[in-house]
Amino acid sequence: MRTSSLRLQLLAWVVLPLAGLATINLWTSHRSALATADLVTDRMLLGSARAIAERVAMSDGVLDATIPPAAIEMFDTGDHDSVYYRVETANGRLLTGYPDLPAIQGGPGIAPVYRDNRLRMLAFSHPVVGAGDDSPISVTVGVTLAGHDAMVRRLWFGAFTQQLALVAIAGLFVLLGLHRGLVPLIRLRDAVRSPNRNDLDPVEVRGAQNEIRPLIDALNAYMERVRAQMASQRRFIANAAHQLRTPLALLSTQASYALRETGPEARHEALVALQASSGRLARLAEQLLTLSRAEPGSRRPRADHIDLTEAARQVLETHTPVAIGRNIDLGLEEVGPVPVVGDGTMLREMIVNLVDNALRHTPSGGSVTVTLASGGDEAVLTVADNGPGIPEEERDHVFERFYSIAGSTEDGSGLGLAIVREVVESARGRVTLADSAAGGLLVEVRLPLARS
Ligand SMILES: Nc1ncnc2c1ncn2[C@@H]1O[C@H](COP(=O)(O)OP(=O)(O)OP(=O)(O)O)[C@@H](O)[C@H]1O
Ligand SMILES: [Mg+2]
């Protein structure tokens, strides 16, 4: 049986073995009580037989055996034992006593049932001066076992109560010790539950034992992590709201402007601007959504087997019109399928963001090249352009959310590369920035190759 109570568990671990030991101990103490009672009874039997034997003497040429009362009375211990005896000569003539008392050979022992009782008996032989052939006489004494058994019980009962008390006291101390030992845990519970503590503040428990200390430290470390996560979440929401406010204000201004315009051409111009702004706003919302989906723990991690080459081809297809419109040579260099495992939608979104960045920063007439290769056990995707590139000191920052390089003319929200990093890391890969051969930016993404 498995019990979930620590108290019961510990109690069982201490009390059950102890009770087992006590049982063994009781058995041995019963045996030793028995041995003691046997010894005492045998001494009494011997004393009694000796007292009887010493009184046997020649009187007027005849053997006279008078039983001294003390020889019988010594068994009178209040347990109503019966004493039987027989005195006979060396050649078996009965001098006195019970003729049908069973004979016993040698030392003391238990005789067969005599007059409905078991007896402990002893035979003792004693020489009588002047008795001739009748010497030595033999004295047999037997006693019923009531006193003997009472003595065993008394001796044993003492041991029994002692053992019982020991087990009970041990159990009591276990409970007491446990109660004291659990106090820090209960304090910890109360500290965590306490309504007047600020959520996620570290808890402090005085008097916590070395065994409980790591639990408290782990709890505090966990709360610290959660707190940091919550803080970054709050920052993100504030940033997102801020980012949404500006284009929304712009949208409203542009709408009022369009309403005020009377000339159809001017109005058309205003509406075109409004359309562009709302497109940017939609993209921002899209990016926010993608980022929230890419965050670790936001949804169940998917393990699609996808071909990165195929994904890149699809992305390039959708971006071809933009590339043509800006007279940019958008090309794909590949040598066949590059299988990886991850969230297909997210991986495509990553390529979209890289191609989008490259197209935006490449001047008209430039070129953007996406290459796919597999080296060792890694898939390697690179996006190279011949735009201005990203200065060395900015390369760490551009992966931060909402980070745009100061003075950048493009009006992005600064989420693209943050999405890229989030996606790549959740697929257990890494992303690095370098200078491309054409002088622009080279983004390299390495992902573990899928094993087929
Ligand atoms: N290929 C590139 N060449 C030069 N600069 C780049 C390139 N890609 C990104 N950057 C710079 O890095 C910054 C961060 O890029 P990121 O993609 O994260 O944001 P964004 O493009 O401004 O916004 P979004 O992608 O969310 O619309 C940009 O401000 C841009 O200046
Ligand atoms: Mg971008």
mmCIF file of N, CA and C in Angstrom, residues 283 287 319 326 351-362 368 383 385 390 398 410 412 415-417 420 441 443:
data_model
loop_
_atom_site.group_PDB
_atom_site.id
_atom_site.type_symbol
_atom_site.label_atom_id
_atom_site.label_comp_id
_atom_site.label_asym_id
_atom_site.label_seq_id
_atom_site.Cartn_x
_atom_site.Cartn_y
_atom_site.Cartn_z
ATOM 1 N N ARG A 283 0.413 44.843 -41.900
ATOM 2 C CA ARG A 283 1.653 44.078 -41.804
ATOM 3 C C ARG A 283 2.185 44.049 -40.376
ATOM 4 N N GLN A 287 2.912 40.855 -38.187
ATOM 5 C CA GLN A 287 4.209 40.572 -37.551
ATOM 6 C C GLN A 287 4.039 40.276 -36.054
ATOM 7 N N HIS A 319 7.360 36.797 -53.914
ATOM 8 C CA HIS A 319 8.056 38.093 -53.872
ATOM 9 C C HIS A 319 8.555 38.554 -55.235
ATOM 10 N N ARG A 326 10.897 46.539 -58.655
ATOM 11 C CA ARG A 326 12.030 47.380 -58.242
ATOM 12 C C ARG A 326 13.289 47.041 -59.020
ATOM 13 N N ILE A 351 11.739 32.831 -43.686
ATOM 14 C CA ILE A 351 12.329 33.147 -44.999
ATOM 15 C C ILE A 351 11.692 34.414 -45.566
ATOM 16 N N VAL A 352 10.369 34.533 -45.377
ATOM 17 C CA VAL A 352 9.663 35.738 -45.846
ATOM 18 C C VAL A 352 10.330 36.983 -45.275
ATOM 19 N N ASN A 353 10.599 36.963 -43.976
ATOM 20 C CA ASN A 353 11.174 38.145 -43.331
ATOM 21 C C ASN A 353 12.572 38.457 -43.849
ATOM 22 N N LEU A 354 13.360 37.411 -44.091
ATOM 23 C CA LEU A 354 14.723 37.652 -44.595
ATOM 24 C C LEU A 354 14.688 38.212 -46.018
ATOM 25 N N VAL A 355 13.838 37.637 -46.864
ATOM 26 C CA VAL A 355 13.747 38.099 -48.254
ATOM 27 C C VAL A 355 13.177 39.516 -48.293
ATOM 28 N N ASP A 356 12.173 39.737 -47.452
ATOM 29 C CA ASP A 356 11.560 41.062 -47.367
ATOM 30 C C ASP A 356 12.595 42.125 -46.989
ATOM 31 N N ASN A 357 13.401 41.818 -45.976
ATOM 32 C CA ASN A 357 14.459 42.756 -45.570
ATOM 33 C C ASN A 357 15.429 43.014 -46.718
ATOM 34 N N ALA A 358 15.868 41.917 -47.342
ATOM 35 C CA ALA A 358 16.865 42.059 -48.408
ATOM 36 C C ALA A 358 16.317 42.921 -49.547
ATOM 37 N N LEU A 359 15.058 42.646 -49.925
ATOM 38 C CA LEU A 359 14.468 43.417 -51.034
ATOM 39 C C LEU A 359 14.337 44.896 -50.669
ATOM 40 N N ARG A 360 13.967 45.153 -49.454
ATOM 41 C CA ARG A 360 13.765 46.534 -49.026
ATOM 42 C C ARG A 360 15.055 47.346 -49.032
ATOM 43 N N HIS A 361 16.153 46.675 -48.638
ATOM 44 C CA HIS A 361 17.395 47.429 -48.481
ATOM 45 C C HIS A 361 18.286 47.405 -49.708
ATOM 46 N N THR A 362 17.859 46.651 -50.709
ATOM 47 C CA THR A 362 18.681 46.608 -51.920
ATOM 48 C C THR A 362 18.219 47.696 -52.899
ATOM 49 N N VAL A 368 19.384 40.021 -55.092
ATOM 50 C CA VAL A 368 19.183 39.295 -53.829
ATOM 51 C C VAL A 368 19.260 37.807 -54.159
ATOM 52 N N VAL A 383 20.816 34.324 -47.220
ATOM 53 C CA VAL A 383 20.169 35.366 -48.023
ATOM 54 C C VAL A 383 21.180 36.503 -48.148
ATOM 55 N N ASP A 385 22.401 40.138 -50.113
ATOM 56 C CA ASP A 385 21.928 41.264 -50.933
ATOM 57 C C ASP A 385 23.092 42.205 -51.165
ATOM 58 N N ILE A 390 24.607 45.810 -42.543
ATOM 59 C CA ILE A 390 24.370 46.275 -41.160
ATOM 60 C C ILE A 390 25.719 46.428 -40.482
ATOM 61 N N VAL A 398 19.945 44.293 -33.828
ATOM 62 C CA VAL A 398 18.850 44.198 -34.800
ATOM 63 C C VAL A 398 17.927 43.008 -34.545
ATOM 64 N N GLU A 410 13.734 52.906 -44.223
ATOM 65 C CA GLU A 410 12.609 51.968 -44.373
ATOM 66 C C GLU A 410 11.706 52.056 -43.146
ATOM 67 N N GLY A 412 9.847 49.898 -41.316
ATOM 68 C CA GLY A 412 9.436 48.621 -40.720
ATOM 69 C C GLY A 412 9.180 48.836 -39.246
ATOM 70 N N LEU A 415 10.380 44.121 -36.132
ATOM 71 C CA LEU A 415 10.059 42.795 -35.578
ATOM 72 C C LEU A 415 10.601 41.648 -36.426
ATOM 73 N N GLY A 416 10.931 41.949 -37.708
ATOM 74 C CA GLY A 416 11.299 40.882 -38.642
ATOM 75 C C GLY A 416 12.406 39.982 -38.136
ATOM 76 N N LEU A 417 13.544 40.561 -37.766
ATOM 77 C CA LEU A 417 14.683 39.733 -37.346
ATOM 78 C C LEU A 417 14.432 39.068 -35.984
ATOM 79 N N VAL A 420 12.737 36.042 -36.897
ATOM 80 C CA VAL A 420 13.700 35.089 -37.465
ATOM 81 C C VAL A 420 14.437 34.356 -36.348
ATOM 82 N N LEU A 441 24.408 42.706 -47.025
ATOM 83 C CA LEU A 441 24.266 41.852 -45.840
ATOM 84 C C LEU A 441 24.146 40.386 -46.254
ATOM 85 N N VAL A 443 22.847 36.959 -44.489
ATOM 86 C CA VAL A 443 22.253 36.310 -43.322
ATOM 87 C C VAL A 443 22.387 34.809 -43.505
#
